[in-house]
Amino acid sequence: MPRLAAKVMAGTGSNSTAEALRLTKRAASEGADATLQVAPYYNKPTQEGFYQHFKAVAEDVDIPVCVYNIPGRTGKEIEVETIQRLSEIAGITMVKEATGKLDQCSAITGTTDLTVLSGDDSLTLPMMSVGAEGVISVVGNLVPGPMIELVRAALDGDFSTARQLHHRLFGLCSSMLGLSTNPIPIKAAMQMVGRDTG
């Protein structure tokens, strides 16, 4: 089987625009293929603040930007209208959608050309059913094969197979990995199967 080249999306976001730019420029110079830019945490910017932050990063680097919308961790949601505005900036090509709202995903996929990636393993299939194109997965670190199969099946329109895989993985996604704050459970599970990540 031929080896596939891995793509690297560097998590170089920050609540400081200057720091996000510094980290992203470094990642780009080291060969990263894209950057994952988390919503500025703690600061709780206005929607215009979100827009200006991501715009500054996208216009100052030469790698694709994935906006990471995770209000449960950052304290504030990037609203659909702001994501729609961001989609008009050439360097912003993706959004990792982790609001847990299928309506939010539907609104983004229905009104922008952004690649939407699920930020919640258990919502990958529901989100793909309305236009998302994959997942940035936690469970995929432990069982990459079944998660890849699920995404491929959904992309191929084989929702019967994708649904079977979704149900097979659902307990792992929602129960075992929900035992404690991420990444504690996934790191413990990986250690148990001999892939300690420190």
JSON list of C-alpha atoms in Angstrom, two decimals:
[
{"chain": "A", "resi": 1, "resn": "MET", "atom": "CA", "xyz": [0.00, 0.00, 0.00]},
{"chain": "A", "resi": 2, "resn": "PRO", "atom": "CA", "xyz": [1.48, 3.40, -0.93]},
{"chain": "A", "resi": 3, "resn": "ARG", "atom": "CA", "xyz": [2.17, 5.79, 1.92]},
{"chain": "A", "resi": 4, "resn": "LEU", "atom": "CA", "xyz": [0.11, 8.96, 1.88]},
{"chain": "A", "resi": 5, "resn": "ALA", "atom": "CA", "xyz": [1.66, 12.29, 2.69]},
{"chain": "A", "resi": 6, "resn": "ALA", "atom": "CA", "xyz": [0.09, 13.81, 5.77]},
{"chain": "A", "resi": 7, "resn": "LYS", "atom": "CA", "xyz": [-1.17, 17.37, 5.72]},
{"chain": "A", "resi": 8, "resn": "VAL", "atom": "CA", "xyz": [-0.42, 19.52, 8.76]},
{"chain": "A", "resi": 9, "resn": "MET", "atom": "CA", "xyz": [-2.85, 22.12, 10.06]},
{"chain": "A", "resi": 10, "resn": "ALA", "atom": "CA", "xyz": [-0.99, 23.95, 12.81]},
{"chain": "A", "resi": 11, "resn": "GLY", "atom": "CA", "xyz": [-2.99, 25.17, 15.79]},
{"chain": "A", "resi": 12, "resn": "THR", "atom": "CA", "xyz": [-1.49, 28.66, 15.95]},
{"chain": "A", "resi": 13, "resn": "GLY", "atom": "CA", "xyz": [-4.42, 30.69, 17.21]},
{"chain": "A", "resi": 14, "resn": "SER", "atom": "CA", "xyz": [-4.29, 33.02, 20.17]},
{"chain": "A", "resi": 15, "resn": "ASN", "atom": "CA", "xyz": [-6.41, 35.62, 21.91]},
{"chain": "A", "resi": 16, "resn": "SER", "atom": "CA", "xyz": [-3.72, 38.09, 20.85]},
{"chain": "A", "resi": 17, "resn": "THR", "atom": "CA", "xyz": [-3.74, 38.91, 17.14]},
{"chain": "A", "resi": 18, "resn": "ALA", "atom": "CA", "xyz": [-0.02, 39.72, 17.21]},
{"chain": "A", "resi": 19, "resn": "GLU", "atom": "CA", "xyz": [0.75, 36.35, 18.83]},
{"chain": "A", "resi": 20, "resn": "ALA", "atom": "CA", "xyz": [-1.48, 34.48, 16.36]},
{"chain": "A", "resi": 21, "resn": "LEU", "atom": "CA", "xyz": [0.37, 36.16, 13.49]},
{"chain": "A", "resi": 22, "resn": "ARG", "atom": "CA", "xyz": [3.79, 35.35, 14.98]},
{"chain": "A", "resi": 23, "resn": "LEU", "atom": "CA", "xyz": [2.90, 31.70, 15.54]},
{"chain": "A", "resi": 24, "resn": "THR", "atom": "CA", "xyz": [1.25, 31.31, 12.14]},
{"chain": "A", "resi": 25, "resn": "LYS", "atom": "CA", "xyz": [4.15, 32.85, 10.25]},
{"chain": "A", "resi": 26, "resn": "ARG", "atom": "CA", "xyz": [6.50, 30.47, 12.04]},
{"chain": "A", "resi": 27, "resn": "ALA", "atom": "CA", "xyz": [4.29, 27.47, 11.21]},
{"chain": "A", "resi": 28, "resn": "ALA", "atom": "CA", "xyz": [4.12, 28.54, 7.56]},
{"chain": "A", "resi": 29, "resn": "SER", "atom": "CA", "xyz": [7.89, 28.93, 7.40]},
{"chain": "A", "resi": 30, "resn": "GLU", "atom": "CA", "xyz": [8.24, 25.39, 8.79]},
{"chain": "A", "resi": 31, "resn": "GLY", "atom": "CA", "xyz": [5.99, 24.00, 6.04]},
{"chain": "A", "resi": 32, "resn": "ALA", "atom": "CA", "xyz": [2.53, 23.81, 7.64]},
{"chain": "A", "resi": 33, "resn": "ASP", "atom": "CA", "xyz": [-0.21, 23.35, 5.05]},
{"chain": "A", "resi": 34, "resn": "ALA", "atom": "CA", "xyz": [-2.85, 25.38, 6.90]},
{"chain": "A", "resi": 35, "resn": "THR", "atom": "CA", "xyz": [-3.56, 27.04, 10.22]},
{"chain": "A", "resi": 36, "resn": "LEU", "atom": "CA", "xyz": [-6.30, 26.39, 12.76]},
{"chain": "A", "resi": 37, "resn": "GLN", "atom": "CA", "xyz": [-7.25, 29.73, 14.33]},
{"chain": "A", "resi": 38, "resn": "VAL", "atom": "CA", "xyz": [-9.30, 29.42, 17.50]},
{"chain": "A", "resi": 39, "resn": "ALA", "atom": "CA", "xyz": [-11.68, 32.24, 18.35]},
{"chain": "A", "resi": 40, "resn": "PRO", "atom": "CA", "xyz": [-9.89, 34.63, 20.70]},
{"chain": "A", "resi": 41, "resn": "TYR", "atom": "CA", "xyz": [-10.55, 33.16, 24.12]},
{"chain": "A", "resi": 42, "resn": "TYR", "atom": "CA", "xyz": [-10.99, 35.10, 27.36]},
{"chain": "A", "resi": 43, "resn": "ASN", "atom": "CA", "xyz": [-11.25, 38.47, 25.56]},
{"chain": "A", "resi": 44, "resn": "LYS", "atom": "CA", "xyz": [-14.80, 37.74, 24.30]},
{"chain": "A", "resi": 45, "resn": "PRO", "atom": "CA", "xyz": [-14.53, 40.08, 21.29]},
{"chain": "A", "resi": 46, "resn": "THR", "atom": "CA", "xyz": [-17.46, 41.70, 19.53]},
{"chain": "A", "resi": 47, "resn": "GLN", "atom": "CA", "xyz": [-18.44, 40.16, 16.19]},
{"chain": "A", "resi": 48, "resn": "GLU", "atom": "CA", "xyz": [-16.50, 42.97, 14.49]},
{"chain": "A", "resi": 49, "resn": "GLY", "atom": "CA", "xyz": [-13.54, 42.13, 16.71]},
{"chain": "A", "resi": 50, "resn": "PHE", "atom": "CA", "xyz": [-13.69, 38.50, 15.57]},
{"chain": "A", "resi": 51, "resn": "TYR", "atom": "CA", "xyz": [-13.85, 39.65, 11.96]},
{"chain": "A", "resi": 52, "resn": "GLN", "atom": "CA", "xyz": [-10.85, 41.99, 12.26]},
{"chain": "A", "resi": 53, "resn": "HIS", "atom": "CA", "xyz": [-8.77, 39.38, 14.13]},
{"chain": "A", "resi": 54, "resn": "PHE", "atom": "CA", "xyz": [-9.25, 36.61, 11.55]},
{"chain": "A", "resi": 55, "resn": "LYS", "atom": "CA", "xyz": [-8.95, 39.07, 8.65]},
{"chain": "A", "resi": 56, "resn": "ALA", "atom": "CA", "xyz": [-5.57, 40.29, 9.95]},
{"chain": "A", "resi": 57, "resn": "VAL", "atom": "CA", "xyz": [-4.24, 36.74, 10.14]},
{"chain": "A", "resi": 58, "resn": "ALA", "atom": "CA", "xyz": [-5.60, 35.67, 6.75]},
{"chain": "A", "resi": 59, "resn": "GLU", "atom": "CA", "xyz": [-4.25, 38.73, 4.96]},
{"chain": "A", "resi": 60, "resn": "ASP", "atom": "CA", "xyz": [-0.77, 38.40, 6.46]},
{"chain": "A", "resi": 61, "resn": "VAL", "atom": "CA", "xyz": [-0.03, 34.71, 5.83]},
{"chain": "A", "resi": 62, "resn": "ASP", "atom": "CA", "xyz": [0.12, 32.56, 2.71]},
{"chain": "A", "resi": 63, "resn": "ILE", "atom": "CA", "xyz": [-1.46, 29.37, 4.05]},
{"chain": "A", "resi": 64, "resn": "PRO", "atom": "CA", "xyz": [-5.19, 28.61, 4.27]},
{"chain": "A", "resi": 65, "resn": "VAL", "atom": "CA", "xyz": [-6.94, 29.64, 7.48]},
{"chain": "A", "resi": 66, "resn": "CYS", "atom": "CA", "xyz": [-9.47, 27.46, 9.31]},
{"chain": "A", "resi": 67, "resn": "VAL", "atom": "CA", "xyz": [-11.61, 29.49, 11.72]},
{"chain": "A", "resi": 68, "resn": "TYR", "atom": "CA", "xyz": [-12.31, 27.47, 14.88]},
{"chain": "A", "resi": 69, "resn": "ASN", "atom": "CA", "xyz": [-15.69, 28.24, 16.42]},
{"chain": "A", "resi": 70, "resn": "ILE", "atom": "CA", "xyz": [-15.83, 26.64, 19.87]},
{"chain": "A", "resi": 71, "resn": "PRO", "atom": "CA", "xyz": [-17.80, 28.86, 22.26]},
{"chain": "A", "resi": 72, "resn": "GLY", "atom": "CA", "xyz": [-17.79, 26.22, 25.01]},
{"chain": "A", "resi": 73, "resn": "ARG", "atom": "CA", "xyz": [-14.04, 26.77, 25.36]},
{"chain": "A", "resi": 74, "resn": "THR", "atom": "CA", "xyz": [-13.65, 30.40, 24.33]},
{"chain": "A", "resi": 75, "resn": "GLY", "atom": "CA", "xyz": [-16.68, 31.96, 25.99]},
{"chain": "A", "resi": 76, "resn": "LYS", "atom": "CA", "xyz": [-18.26, 33.47, 22.90]},
{"chain": "A", "resi": 77, "resn": "GLU", "atom": "CA", "xyz": [-19.69, 32.23, 19.60]},
{"chain": "A", "resi": 78, "resn": "ILE", "atom": "CA", "xyz": [-18.70, 33.47, 16.17]},
{"chain": "A", "resi": 79, "resn": "GLU", "atom": "CA", "xyz": [-22.12, 34.14, 14.66]},
{"chain": "A", "resi": 80, "resn": "VAL", "atom": "CA", "xyz": [-23.18, 32.90, 11.22]},
{"chain": "A", "resi": 81, "resn": "GLU", "atom": "CA", "xyz": [-23.24, 36.44, 9.80]},
{"chain": "A", "resi": 82, "resn": "THR", "atom": "CA", "xyz": [-19.62, 36.95, 10.87]},
{"chain": "A", "resi": 83, "resn": "ILE", "atom": "CA", "xyz": [-18.57, 33.63, 9.34]},
{"chain": "A", "resi": 84, "resn": "GLN", "atom": "CA", "xyz": [-20.35, 34.65, 6.13]},
{"chain": "A", "resi": 85, "resn": "ARG", "atom": "CA", "xyz": [-18.33, 37.88, 6.07]},
{"chain": "A", "resi": 86, "resn": "LEU", "atom": "CA", "xyz": [-15.12, 35.97, 6.79]},
{"chain": "A", "resi": 87, "resn": "SER", "atom": "CA", "xyz": [-15.86, 33.60, 3.89]},
{"chain": "A", "resi": 88, "resn": "GLU", "atom": "CA", "xyz": [-15.33, 36.52, 1.50]},
{"chain": "A", "resi": 89, "resn": "ILE", "atom": "CA", "xyz": [-11.67, 36.84, 2.56]},
{"chain": "A", "resi": 90, "resn": "ALA", "atom": "CA", "xyz": [-9.51, 34.84, 0.15]},
{"chain": "A", "resi": 91, "resn": "GLY", "atom": "CA", "xyz": [-7.27, 33.17, 2.74]},
{"chain": "A", "resi": 92, "resn": "ILE", "atom": "CA", "xyz": [-10.12, 31.90, 4.91]},
{"chain": "A", "resi": 93, "resn": "THR", "atom": "CA", "xyz": [-11.16, 28.58, 3.40]},
{"chain": "A", "resi": 94, "resn": "MET", "atom": "CA", "xyz": [-12.44, 26.45, 6.28]},
{"chain": "A", "resi": 95, "resn": "VAL", "atom": "CA", "xyz": [-14.35, 26.53, 9.54]},
{"chain": "A", "resi": 96, "resn": "LYS", "atom": "CA", "xyz": [-14.12, 23.98, 12.33]},
{"chain": "A", "resi": 97, "resn": "GLU", "atom": "CA", "xyz": [-17.65, 24.16, 13.68]},
{"chain": "A", "resi": 98, "resn": "ALA", "atom": "CA", "xyz": [-17.91, 23.08, 17.32]},
{"chain": "A", "resi": 99, "resn": "THR", "atom": "CA", "xyz": [-21.00, 24.91, 18.52]},
{"chain": "A", "resi": 100, "resn": "GLY", "atom": "CA", "xyz": [-23.00, 21.68, 18.63]},
{"chain": "A", "resi": 101, "resn": "LYS", "atom": "CA", "xyz": [-25.68, 23.36, 16.51]},
{"chain": "A", "resi": 102, "resn": "LEU", "atom": "CA", "xyz": [-26.75, 21.60, 13.33]},
{"chain": "A", "resi": 103, "resn": "ASP", "atom": "CA", "xyz": [-28.64, 24.73, 12.27]},
{"chain": "A", "resi": 104, "resn": "GLN", "atom": "CA", "xyz": [-25.39, 26.71, 12.43]},
{"chain": "A", "resi": 105, "resn": "CYS", "atom": "CA", "xyz": [-23.71, 24.16, 10.16]},
{"chain": "A", "resi": 106, "resn": "SER", "atom": "CA", "xyz": [-26.66, 24.26, 7.75]},
{"chain": "A", "resi": 107, "resn": "ALA", "atom": "CA", "xyz": [-26.56, 28.04, 7.59]},
{"chain": "A", "resi": 108, "resn": "ILE", "atom": "CA", "xyz": [-22.82, 28.08, 6.86]},
{"chain": "A", "resi": 109, "resn": "THR", "atom": "CA", "xyz": [-22.86, 25.32, 4.23]},
{"chain": "A", "resi": 110, "resn": "GLY", "atom": "CA", "xyz": [-25.93, 26.83, 2.59]},
{"chain": "A", "resi": 111, "resn": "THR", "atom": "CA", "xyz": [-24.57, 30.36, 2.26]},
{"chain": "A", "resi": 112, "resn": "THR", "atom": "CA", "xyz": [-20.77, 30.10, 1.88]},
{"chain": "A", "resi": 113, "resn": "ASP", "atom": "CA", "xyz": [-18.17, 28.14, -0.06]},
{"chain": "A", "resi": 114, "resn": "LEU", "atom": "CA", "xyz": [-16.21, 27.35, 3.10]},
{"chain": "A", "resi": 115, "resn": "THR", "atom": "CA", "xyz": [-15.17, 23.80, 3.85]},
{"chain": "A", "resi": 116, "resn": "VAL", "atom": "CA", "xyz": [-16.97, 23.00, 7.08]},
{"chain": "A", "resi": 117, "resn": "LEU", "atom": "CA", "xyz": [-15.35, 20.46, 9.39]},
{"chain": "A", "resi": 118, "resn": "SER", "atom": "CA", "xyz": [-17.08, 19.01, 12.42]},
{"chain": "A", "resi": 119, "resn": "GLY", "atom": "CA", "xyz": [-15.47, 19.82, 15.72]},
{"chain": "A", "resi": 120, "resn": "ASP", "atom": "CA", "xyz": [-17.59, 17.22, 17.54]},
{"chain": "A", "resi": 121, "resn": "ASP", "atom": "CA", "xyz": [-16.99, 13.56, 16.69]},
{"chain": "A", "resi": 122, "resn": "SER", "atom": "CA", "xyz": [-20.56, 12.52, 17.50]},
{"chain": "A", "resi": 123, "resn": "LEU", "atom": "CA", "xyz": [-21.97, 15.18, 15.16]},
{"chain": "A", "resi": 124, "resn": "THR", "atom": "CA", "xyz": [-19.78, 14.34, 12.17]},
{"chain": "A", "resi": 125, "resn": "LEU", "atom": "CA", "xyz": [-22.41, 12.36, 10.27]},
{"chain": "A", "resi": 126, "resn": "PRO", "atom": "CA", "xyz": [-25.31, 14.74, 11.02]},
{"chain": "A", "resi": 127, "resn": "MET", "atom": "CA", "xyz": [-23.16, 17.68, 9.92]},
{"chain": "A", "resi": 128, "resn": "MET", "atom": "CA", "xyz": [-22.01, 15.89, 6.77]},
{"chain": "A", "resi": 129, "resn": "SER", "atom": "CA", "xyz": [-25.64, 15.20, 5.91]},
{"chain": "A", "resi": 130, "resn": "VAL", "atom": "CA", "xyz": [-26.12, 18.98, 5.53]},
{"chain": "A", "resi": 131, "resn": "GLY", "atom": "CA", "xyz": [-22.87, 19.72, 3.71]},
{"chain": "A", "resi": 132, "resn": "ALA", "atom": "CA", "xyz": [-19.89, 19.49, 6.07]},
{"chain": "A", "resi": 133, "resn": "GLU", "atom": "CA", "xyz": [-16.92, 17.73, 4.48]},
{"chain": "A", "resi": 134, "resn": "GLY", "atom": "CA", "xyz": [-15.20, 15.99, 7.37]},
{"chain": "A", "resi": 135, "resn": "VAL", "atom": "CA", "xyz": [-14.06, 16.23, 10.96]},
{"chain": "A", "resi": 136, "resn": "ILE", "atom": "CA", "xyz": [-11.12, 17.32, 13.04]},
{"chain": "A", "resi": 137, "resn": "SER", "atom": "CA", "xyz": [-11.43, 14.30, 15.26]},
{"chain": "A", "resi": 138, "resn": "VAL", "atom": "CA", "xyz": [-10.53, 13.40, 18.81]},
{"chain": "A", "resi": 139, "resn": "VAL", "atom": "CA", "xyz": [-11.66, 9.76, 18.57]},
{"chain": "A", "resi": 140, "resn": "GLY", "atom": "CA", "xyz": [-9.75, 9.46, 15.28]},
{"chain": "A", "resi": 141, "resn": "ASN", "atom": "CA", "xyz": [-6.54, 9.56, 17.31]},
{"chain": "A", "resi": 142, "resn": "LEU", "atom": "CA", "xyz": [-7.56, 6.28, 18.93]},
{"chain": "A", "resi": 143, "resn": "VAL", "atom": "CA", "xyz": [-9.46, 4.57, 16.09]},
{"chain": "A", "resi": 144, "resn": "PRO", "atom": "CA", "xyz": [-8.54, 6.38, 12.88]},
{"chain": "A", "resi": 145, "resn": "GLY", "atom": "CA", "xyz": [-9.70, 3.62, 10.52]},
{"chain": "A", "resi": 146, "resn": "PRO", "atom": "CA", "xyz": [-13.42, 3.64, 11.38]},
{"chain": "A", "resi": 147, "resn": "MET", "atom": "CA", "xyz": [-13.55, 7.46, 11.48]},
{"chain": "A", "resi": 148, "resn": "ILE", "atom": "CA", "xyz": [-11.92, 7.69, 8.06]},
{"chain": "A", "resi": 149, "resn": "GLU", "atom": "CA", "xyz": [-14.35, 5.06, 6.74]},
{"chain": "A", "resi": 150, "resn": "LEU", "atom": "CA", "xyz": [-17.31, 7.03, 8.11]},
{"chain": "A", "resi": 151, "resn": "VAL", "atom": "CA", "xyz": [-16.16, 10.26, 6.44]},
{"chain": "A", "resi": 152, "resn": "ARG", "atom": "CA", "xyz": [-15.39, 8.52, 3.14]},
{"chain": "A", "resi": 153, "resn": "ALA", "atom": "CA", "xyz": [-18.76, 6.75, 3.11]},
{"chain": "A", "resi": 154, "resn": "ALA", "atom": "CA", "xyz": [-20.60, 10.01, 3.78]},
{"chain": "A", "resi": 155, "resn": "LEU", "atom": "CA", "xyz": [-18.62, 11.83, 1.09]},
{"chain": "A", "resi": 156, "resn": "ASP", "atom": "CA", "xyz": [-19.49, 9.02, -1.34]},
{"chain": "A", "resi": 157, "resn": "GLY", "atom": "CA", "xyz": [-23.19, 9.33, -0.44]},
{"chain": "A", "resi": 158, "resn": "ASP", "atom": "CA", "xyz": [-23.24, 5.89, 1.20]},
{"chain": "A", "resi": 159, "resn": "PHE", "atom": "CA", "xyz": [-25.18, 7.01, 4.24]},
{"chain": "A", "resi": 160, "resn": "SER", "atom": "CA", "xyz": [-26.19, 3.46, 5.15]},
{"chain": "A", "resi": 161, "resn": "THR", "atom": "CA", "xyz": [-22.55, 2.51, 5.78]},
{"chain": "A", "resi": 162, "resn": "ALA", "atom": "CA", "xyz": [-21.81, 5.90, 7.34]},
{"chain": "A", "resi": 163, "resn": "ARG", "atom": "CA", "xyz": [-24.76, 5.48, 9.72]},
{"chain": "A", "resi": 164, "resn": "GLN", "atom": "CA", "xyz": [-23.54, 2.03, 10.80]},
{"chain": "A", "resi": 165, "resn": "LEU", "atom": "CA", "xyz": [-20.10, 3.45, 11.54]},
{"chain": "A", "resi": 166, "resn": "HIS", "atom": "CA", "xyz": [-21.63, 6.44, 13.32]},
{"chain": "A", "resi": 167, "resn": "HIS", "atom": "CA", "xyz": [-23.54, 4.13, 15.68]},
{"chain": "A", "resi": 168, "resn": "ARG", "atom": "CA", "xyz": [-20.46, 1.96, 16.17]},
{"chain": "A", "resi": 169, "resn": "LEU", "atom": "CA", "xyz": [-18.41, 4.98, 17.23]},
{"chain": "A", "resi": 170, "resn": "PHE", "atom": "CA", "xyz": [-21.15, 6.92, 19.01]},
{"chain": "A", "resi": 171, "resn": "GLY", "atom": "CA", "xyz": [-20.68, 5.35, 22.45]},
{"chain": "A", "resi": 172, "resn": "LEU", "atom": "CA", "xyz": [-16.95, 6.03, 22.32]},
{"chain": "A", "resi": 173, "resn": "CYS", "atom": "CA", "xyz": [-17.53, 9.60, 21.15]},
{"chain": "A", "resi": 174, "resn": "SER", "atom": "CA", "xyz": [-20.23, 10.57, 23.62]},
{"chain": "A", "resi": 175, "resn": "SER", "atom": "CA", "xyz": [-19.64, 8.41, 26.67]},
{"chain": "A", "resi": 176, "resn": "MET", "atom": "CA", "xyz": [-16.09, 7.26, 27.24]},
{"chain": "A", "resi": 177, "resn": "LEU", "atom": "CA", "xyz": [-14.47, 10.42, 25.92]},
{"chain": "A", "resi": 178, "resn": "GLY", "atom": "CA", "xyz": [-17.01, 12.53, 27.81]},
{"chain": "A", "resi": 179, "resn": "LEU", "atom": "CA", "xyz": [-15.84, 11.20, 31.18]},
{"chain": "A", "resi": 180, "resn": "SER", "atom": "CA", "xyz": [-13.62, 14.18, 31.80]},
{"chain": "A", "resi": 181, "resn": "THR", "atom": "CA", "xyz": [-12.34, 17.33, 30.13]},
{"chain": "A", "resi": 182, "resn": "ASN", "atom": "CA", "xyz": [-10.70, 16.78, 26.73]},
{"chain": "A", "resi": 183, "resn": "PRO", "atom": "CA", "xyz": [-7.86, 15.80, 26.23]},
{"chain": "A", "resi": 184, "resn": "ILE", "atom": "CA", "xyz": [-7.65, 13.79, 29.48]},
{"chain": "A", "resi": 185, "resn": "PRO", "atom": "CA", "xyz": [-9.75, 10.78, 28.31]},
{"chain": "A", "resi": 186, "resn": "ILE", "atom": "CA", "xyz": [-8.19, 10.49, 24.84]},
{"chain": "A", "resi": 187, "resn": "LYS", "atom": "CA", "xyz": [-4.67, 10.66, 26.25]},
{"chain": "A", "resi": 188, "resn": "ALA", "atom": "CA", "xyz": [-5.51, 8.02, 28.86]},
{"chain": "A", "resi": 189, "resn": "ALA", "atom": "CA", "xyz": [-7.10, 5.78, 26.21]},
{"chain": "A", "resi": 190, "resn": "MET", "atom": "CA", "xyz": [-4.12, 6.13, 23.89]},
{"chain": "A", "resi": 191, "resn": "GLN", "atom": "CA", "xyz": [-1.79, 5.27, 26.76]},
{"chain": "A", "resi": 192, "resn": "MET", "atom": "CA", "xyz": [-3.88, 2.12, 27.44]},
{"chain": "A", "resi": 193, "resn": "VAL", "atom": "CA", "xyz": [-3.38, 0.92, 23.86]},
{"chain": "A", "resi": 194, "resn": "GLY", "atom": "CA", "xyz": [0.36, 1.62, 23.93]},
{"chain": "A", "resi": 195, "resn": "ARG", "atom": "CA", "xyz": [0.45, 4.97, 22.13]},
{"chain": "A", "resi": 196, "resn": "ASP", "atom": "CA", "xyz": [1.39, 7.30, 24.96]},
{"chain": "A", "resi": 197, "resn": "THR", "atom": "CA", "xyz": [1.39, 10.94, 23.91]},
{"chain": "A", "resi": 198, "resn": "GLY", "atom": "CA", "xyz": [2.78, 12.36, 27.14]}
]
